[in-house]
Amino acid sequence: MMPQRVRLQHEAAAQHPTSIIGCQVRREPPNSTERYTRWVNQLAPDQLLTQVFTSHGPTVIMPTWFCSRTWFSYVGPFEEGGQGEPEDLLFFYQHLRKGGGVVRVDQSLLLYRYHPQAVTHSILEATIWTYRVRFLEERALPHWSAFTIWNAGKQGRRLYRSLTAANQRKVAAFCDVDENKIRKGFYCYEDSQERPRPRVPILHFRAAQPPFVICVKLDLTGGEFEENLRSLHLLEGRDFLHFS
């Protein structure tokens, strides 16, 4: 870590005693996890709370965490499930449940090394997915009587199938830009126990109604998706949330 890390993060923690304080990082090797590194370094302050549902995990990464012992003891302890348990994600969720904030010192204070033998690679994506869906259902979906899933493809349908029956009934539509999916007109949930089986409309994104749960990965379409989203003039956290 950089020589000024403790001083700068301690100063921020003194001002935000119930927050996890993170910082910007640089990677070693420099070109490893480029999208992820951009994400953790460039999130706006309000996005540190609105983007907590994404597959990237905590919006300030655990190697950068700094908080008071008092706050850690109030939130903790870490889950001790052993290898395969995303203990940082679970602690972060519990921190948010207890009303904690998230703050990032906007200086690169940590050299974050990447290597393929890191324990993080042993955590099953399916395990993290289950925790993420439950947290979305706990924290966000109770505030919405209906919502649209942005992505009628694999990830959007997977989210729909993973929801409780009550939250599936809140899904007013899927939306997409793929004309083939839109022409099909609907998604039929064949494995549903309900009769008749649910048929959820598939709309062009401009014809769909917010709020949206967005299952499109960021920073992968050359800016096309991000421009489509900006064109709707929506407010993140109120009108949409990123889930992918």
GROMACS .gro file of C-alpha atoms in nm:
model
  244
    1MET     CA    1   0.000   0.000   0.000
    2MET     CA    2   0.108   0.357  -0.058
    3PRO     CA    3   0.270   0.549   0.231
    4GLN     CA    4  -0.022   0.793   0.267
    5ARG     CA    5  -0.295   0.529   0.270
    6VAL     CA    6  -0.356   0.499   0.645
    7ARG     CA    7  -0.350   0.875   0.702
    8LEU     CA    8  -0.592   0.957   0.420
    9GLN     CA    9  -0.835   0.677   0.495
   10HIS     CA   10  -0.822   0.747   0.868
   11GLU     CA   11  -0.912   1.110   0.798
   12ALA     CA   12  -1.210   0.997   0.589
   13ALA     CA   13  -1.319   0.744   0.854
   14ALA     CA   14  -1.315   1.014   1.122
   15GLN     CA   15  -1.561   1.212   0.910
   16HIS     CA   16  -1.773   0.905   0.825
   17PRO     CA   17  -1.762   0.678   1.133
   18THR     CA   18  -2.033   0.438   1.010
   19SER     CA   19  -1.890   0.397   0.659
   20ILE     CA   20  -1.655   0.154   0.493
   21ILE     CA   21  -1.377   0.366   0.344
   22GLY     CA   22  -1.216   0.243   0.024
   23CYS     CA   23  -0.972   0.393  -0.223
   24GLN     CA   24  -0.871   0.374  -0.586
   25VAL     CA   25  -0.628   0.102  -0.689
   26ARG     CA   26  -0.381   0.017  -0.959
   27ARG     CA   27  -0.334  -0.335  -1.086
   28GLU     CA   28  -0.031  -0.557  -1.117
   29PRO     CA   29  -0.003  -0.669  -1.396
   30PRO     CA   30  -0.132  -0.333  -1.526
   31ASN     CA   31  -0.367  -0.478  -1.790
   32SER     CA   32  -0.541  -0.733  -1.565
   33THR     CA   33  -0.919  -0.706  -1.503
   34GLU     CA   34  -0.938  -0.379  -1.696
   35ARG     CA   35  -1.320  -0.340  -1.691
   36TYR     CA   36  -1.339  -0.423  -1.322
   37THR     CA   37  -1.058  -0.183  -1.236
   38ARG     CA   38  -1.224   0.100  -1.428
   39TRP     CA   39  -1.546   0.027  -1.245
   40VAL     CA   40  -1.400   0.038  -0.893
   41ASN     CA   41  -1.195   0.350  -0.969
   42GLN     CA   42  -1.456   0.555  -1.156
   43LEU     CA   43  -1.790   0.502  -0.979
   44ALA     CA   44  -1.948   0.833  -0.880
   45PRO     CA   45  -2.012   0.880  -0.505
   46ASP     CA   46  -2.383   0.804  -0.531
   47GLN     CA   47  -2.312   0.492  -0.739
   48LEU     CA   48  -2.120   0.344  -0.447
   49LEU     CA   49  -2.467   0.266  -0.310
   50THR     CA   50  -2.677   0.227  -0.625
   51GLN     CA   51  -2.446  -0.030  -0.789
   52VAL     CA   52  -2.420  -0.270  -0.496
   53PHE     CA   53  -2.628  -0.533  -0.683
   54THR     CA   54  -2.388  -0.590  -0.974
   55SER     CA   55  -2.179  -0.901  -1.032
   56HIS     CA   56  -1.866  -0.698  -0.951
   57GLY     CA   57  -1.950  -0.724  -0.582
   58PRO     CA   58  -1.873  -0.456  -0.318
   59THR     CA   59  -1.838  -0.112  -0.473
   60VAL     CA   60  -1.519  -0.055  -0.275
   61ILE     CA   61  -1.310  -0.371  -0.288
   62MET     CA   62  -1.216  -0.550   0.033
   63PRO     CA   63  -0.835  -0.505   0.010
   64THR     CA   64  -0.898  -0.129   0.037
   65TRP     CA   65  -1.143  -0.139   0.331
   66PHE     CA   66  -1.085   0.084   0.631
   67CYS     CA   67  -1.331   0.138   0.918
   68SER     CA   68  -1.333   0.174   1.294
   69ARG     CA   69  -1.310  -0.132   1.518
   70THR     CA   70  -1.636  -0.018   1.681
   71TRP     CA   71  -1.821  -0.023   1.349
   72PHE     CA   72  -1.666  -0.353   1.244
   73SER     CA   73  -1.776  -0.514   1.571
   74TYR     CA   74  -2.127  -0.373   1.526
   75VAL     CA   75  -2.159  -0.519   1.176
   76GLY     CA   76  -1.948  -0.834   1.208
   77PRO     CA   77  -1.825  -1.095   1.233
   78PHE     CA   78  -1.721  -1.230   0.894
   79GLU     CA   79  -1.893  -1.548   0.783
   80GLU     CA   80  -1.661  -1.844   0.852
   81GLY     CA   81  -1.804  -2.086   0.598
   82GLY     CA   82  -1.461  -2.160   0.460
   83GLN     CA   83  -1.343  -2.180   0.100
   84GLY     CA   84  -1.618  -2.098  -0.146
   85GLU     CA   85  -1.794  -1.849   0.081
   86PRO     CA   86  -1.795  -1.486  -0.046
   87GLU     CA   87  -1.731  -1.346   0.302
   88ASP     CA   88  -1.651  -0.995   0.181
   89LEU     CA   89  -1.979  -0.972  -0.009
   90LEU     CA   90  -2.180  -1.102   0.286
   91PHE     CA   91  -2.013  -0.860   0.528
   92PHE     CA   92  -2.074  -0.574   0.283
   93TYR     CA   93  -2.445  -0.663   0.258
   94GLN     CA   94  -2.474  -0.679   0.637
   95HIS     CA   95  -2.297  -0.343   0.664
   96LEU     CA   96  -2.557  -0.190   0.433
   97ARG     CA   97  -2.844  -0.356   0.624
   98LYS     CA   98  -2.717  -0.187   0.941
   99GLY     CA   99  -2.728   0.154   0.772
  100GLY     CA  100  -2.361   0.182   0.684
  101GLY     CA  101  -2.230   0.415   0.416
  102VAL     CA  102  -1.966   0.371   0.147
  103VAL     CA  103  -1.693   0.628   0.080
  104ARG     CA  104  -1.394   0.614  -0.155
  105VAL     CA  105  -1.077   0.820  -0.121
  106ASP     CA  106  -1.008   0.922  -0.478
  107GLN     CA  107  -0.639   0.850  -0.481
  108SER     CA  108  -0.464   0.530  -0.585
  109LEU     CA  109  -0.346   0.404  -0.247
  110LEU     CA  110  -0.314   0.031  -0.311
  111LEU     CA  111  -0.130  -0.191  -0.558
  112TYR     CA  112  -0.375  -0.476  -0.613
  113ARG     CA  113  -0.200  -0.785  -0.750
  114TYR     CA  114  -0.380  -1.031  -0.978
  115HIS     CA  115  -0.287  -1.397  -0.992
  116PRO     CA  116  -0.492  -1.693  -1.118
  117GLN     CA  117  -0.449  -1.891  -0.792
  118ALA     CA  118  -0.632  -1.628  -0.585
  119VAL     CA  119  -0.896  -1.774  -0.352
  120THR     CA  120  -1.161  -1.552  -0.508
  121HIS     CA  121  -1.158  -1.779  -0.815
  122SER     CA  122  -1.274  -2.072  -0.601
  123ILE     CA  123  -1.610  -1.912  -0.523
  124LEU     CA  124  -1.883  -2.051  -0.745
  125GLU     CA  125  -2.068  -1.799  -0.959
  126ALA     CA  126  -2.395  -1.977  -0.874
  127THR     CA  127  -2.334  -1.915  -0.502
  128ILE     CA  128  -2.278  -1.544  -0.555
  129TRP     CA  129  -2.578  -1.527  -0.789
  130THR     CA  130  -2.809  -1.665  -0.521
  131TYR     CA  131  -2.689  -1.414  -0.261
  132ARG     CA  132  -2.722  -1.127  -0.510
  133VAL     CA  133  -3.077  -1.215  -0.613
  134ARG     CA  134  -3.190  -1.244  -0.251
  135PHE     CA  135  -3.031  -0.907  -0.167
  136LEU     CA  136  -3.202  -0.744  -0.467
  137GLU     CA  137  -3.534  -0.889  -0.353
  138GLU     CA  138  -3.474  -0.772   0.002
  139ARG     CA  139  -3.348  -0.419  -0.062
  140ALA     CA  140  -3.489  -0.298  -0.393
  141LEU     CA  141  -3.792  -0.487  -0.519
  142PRO     CA  142  -4.018  -0.418  -0.218
  143HIS     CA  143  -4.018  -0.051  -0.324
  144TRP     CA  144  -4.157  -0.129  -0.671
  145SER     CA  145  -4.503  -0.260  -0.750
  146ALA     CA  146  -4.391  -0.347  -1.104
  147PHE     CA  147  -4.066  -0.335  -1.300
  148THR     CA  148  -3.908  -0.421  -1.635
  149ILE     CA  149  -3.609  -0.652  -1.683
  150TRP     CA  150  -3.375  -0.494  -1.940
  151ASN     CA  151  -3.242  -0.792  -2.138
  152ALA     CA  152  -3.471  -1.056  -2.285
  153GLY     CA  153  -3.172  -1.286  -2.336
  154LYS     CA  154  -3.006  -1.542  -2.115
  155GLN     CA  155  -2.922  -1.323  -1.815
  156GLY     CA  156  -3.259  -1.150  -1.803
  157ARG     CA  157  -3.449  -1.477  -1.822
  158ARG     CA  158  -3.223  -1.628  -1.557
  159LEU     CA  159  -3.302  -1.342  -1.321
  160TYR     CA  160  -3.674  -1.384  -1.383
  161ARG     CA  161  -3.658  -1.756  -1.308
  162SER     CA  162  -3.455  -1.692  -0.991
  163LEU     CA  163  -3.711  -1.454  -0.840
  164THR     CA  164  -3.977  -1.561  -0.594
  165ALA     CA  165  -4.321  -1.614  -0.746
  166ALA     CA  166  -4.441  -1.288  -0.591
  167ASN     CA  167  -4.160  -1.092  -0.755
  168GLN     CA  168  -4.205  -1.273  -1.087
  169ARG     CA  169  -4.560  -1.137  -1.090
  170LYS     CA  170  -4.414  -0.784  -1.060
  171VAL     CA  171  -4.225  -0.823  -1.389
  172ALA     CA  172  -4.436  -0.620  -1.632
  173ALA     CA  173  -4.211  -0.687  -1.932
  174PHE     CA  174  -3.868  -0.762  -2.067
  175CYS     CA  175  -3.706  -0.506  -2.296
  176ASP     CA  176  -3.426  -0.534  -2.548
  177VAL     CA  177  -3.280  -0.397  -2.872
  178ASP     CA  178  -3.272  -0.736  -3.047
  179GLU     CA  179  -3.542  -0.727  -3.316
  180ASN     CA  180  -3.570  -1.107  -3.320
  181LYS     CA  181  -3.656  -1.118  -2.950
  182ILE     CA  182  -3.895  -0.824  -2.983
  183ARG     CA  183  -4.072  -0.983  -3.280
  184LYS     CA  184  -4.130  -1.298  -3.076
  185GLY     CA  185  -4.344  -1.079  -2.854
  186PHE     CA  186  -4.325  -1.259  -2.522
  187TYR     CA  187  -4.128  -1.492  -2.296
  188CYS     CA  188  -4.316  -1.800  -2.172
  189TYR     CA  189  -4.191  -1.945  -1.845
  190GLU     CA  190  -4.228  -2.313  -1.930
  191ASP     CA  191  -4.114  -2.443  -1.589
  192SER     CA  192  -4.371  -2.243  -1.395
  193GLN     CA  193  -4.618  -2.432  -1.176
  194GLU     CA  194  -4.885  -2.176  -1.260
  195ARG     CA  195  -5.152  -2.246  -1.518
  196PRO     CA  196  -5.170  -2.088  -1.760
  197ARG     CA  197  -4.794  -2.046  -1.770
  198PRO     CA  198  -4.678  -1.682  -1.737
  199ARG     CA  199  -4.620  -1.502  -2.067
  200VAL     CA  200  -4.418  -1.184  -2.018
  201PRO     CA  201  -4.415  -0.926  -2.302
  202ILE     CA  202  -4.087  -0.839  -2.476
  203LEU     CA  203  -4.069  -0.474  -2.581
  204HIS     CA  204  -3.820  -0.237  -2.740
  205PHE     CA  205  -3.647  -0.049  -2.459
  206ARG     CA  206  -3.804   0.279  -2.571
  207ALA     CA  207  -4.152   0.129  -2.539
  208ALA     CA  208  -4.092  -0.013  -2.192
  209GLN     CA  209  -4.178   0.152  -1.863
  210PRO     CA  210  -3.934   0.210  -1.578
  211PRO     CA  211  -3.822   0.113  -1.325
  212PHE     CA  212  -3.572  -0.124  -1.484
  213VAL     CA  213  -3.352  -0.398  -1.343
  214ILE     CA  214  -3.073  -0.394  -1.600
  215CYS     CA  215  -2.910  -0.727  -1.688
  216VAL     CA  216  -2.674  -0.586  -1.951
  217LYS     CA  217  -2.304  -0.578  -1.865
  218LEU     CA  218  -2.148  -0.234  -1.856
  219ASP     CA  219  -1.853  -0.126  -2.067
  220LEU     CA  220  -1.889  -0.406  -2.324
  221THR     CA  221  -2.082  -0.259  -2.619
  222GLY     CA  222  -1.856   0.027  -2.723
  223GLY     CA  223  -2.083   0.269  -2.538
  224GLU     CA  224  -2.398   0.172  -2.731
  225PHE     CA  225  -2.590   0.041  -2.431
  226GLU     CA  226  -2.481   0.331  -2.211
  227GLU     CA  227  -2.598   0.581  -2.475
  228ASN     CA  228  -2.935   0.407  -2.503
  229LEU     CA  229  -2.976   0.429  -2.127
  230ARG     CA  230  -2.872   0.798  -2.114
  231SER     CA  231  -3.123   0.880  -2.389
  232LEU     CA  232  -3.410   0.792  -2.153
  233HIS     CA  233  -3.304   1.058  -1.898
  234LEU     CA  234  -3.361   0.831  -1.599
  235LEU     CA  235  -3.230   0.857  -1.244
  236GLU     CA  236  -3.017   0.568  -1.122
  237GLY     CA  237  -3.147   0.418  -0.800
  238ARG     CA  238  -3.500   0.545  -0.860
  239ASP     CA  239  -3.572   0.451  -1.222
  240PHE     CA  240  -3.317   0.174  -1.274
  241LEU     CA  241  -3.064  -0.048  -1.103
  242HIS     CA  242  -2.774  -0.237  -1.257
  243PHE     CA  243  -2.772  -0.608  -1.177
  244SER     CA  244  -2.518  -0.757  -1.426
   0.00000   0.00000   0.00000
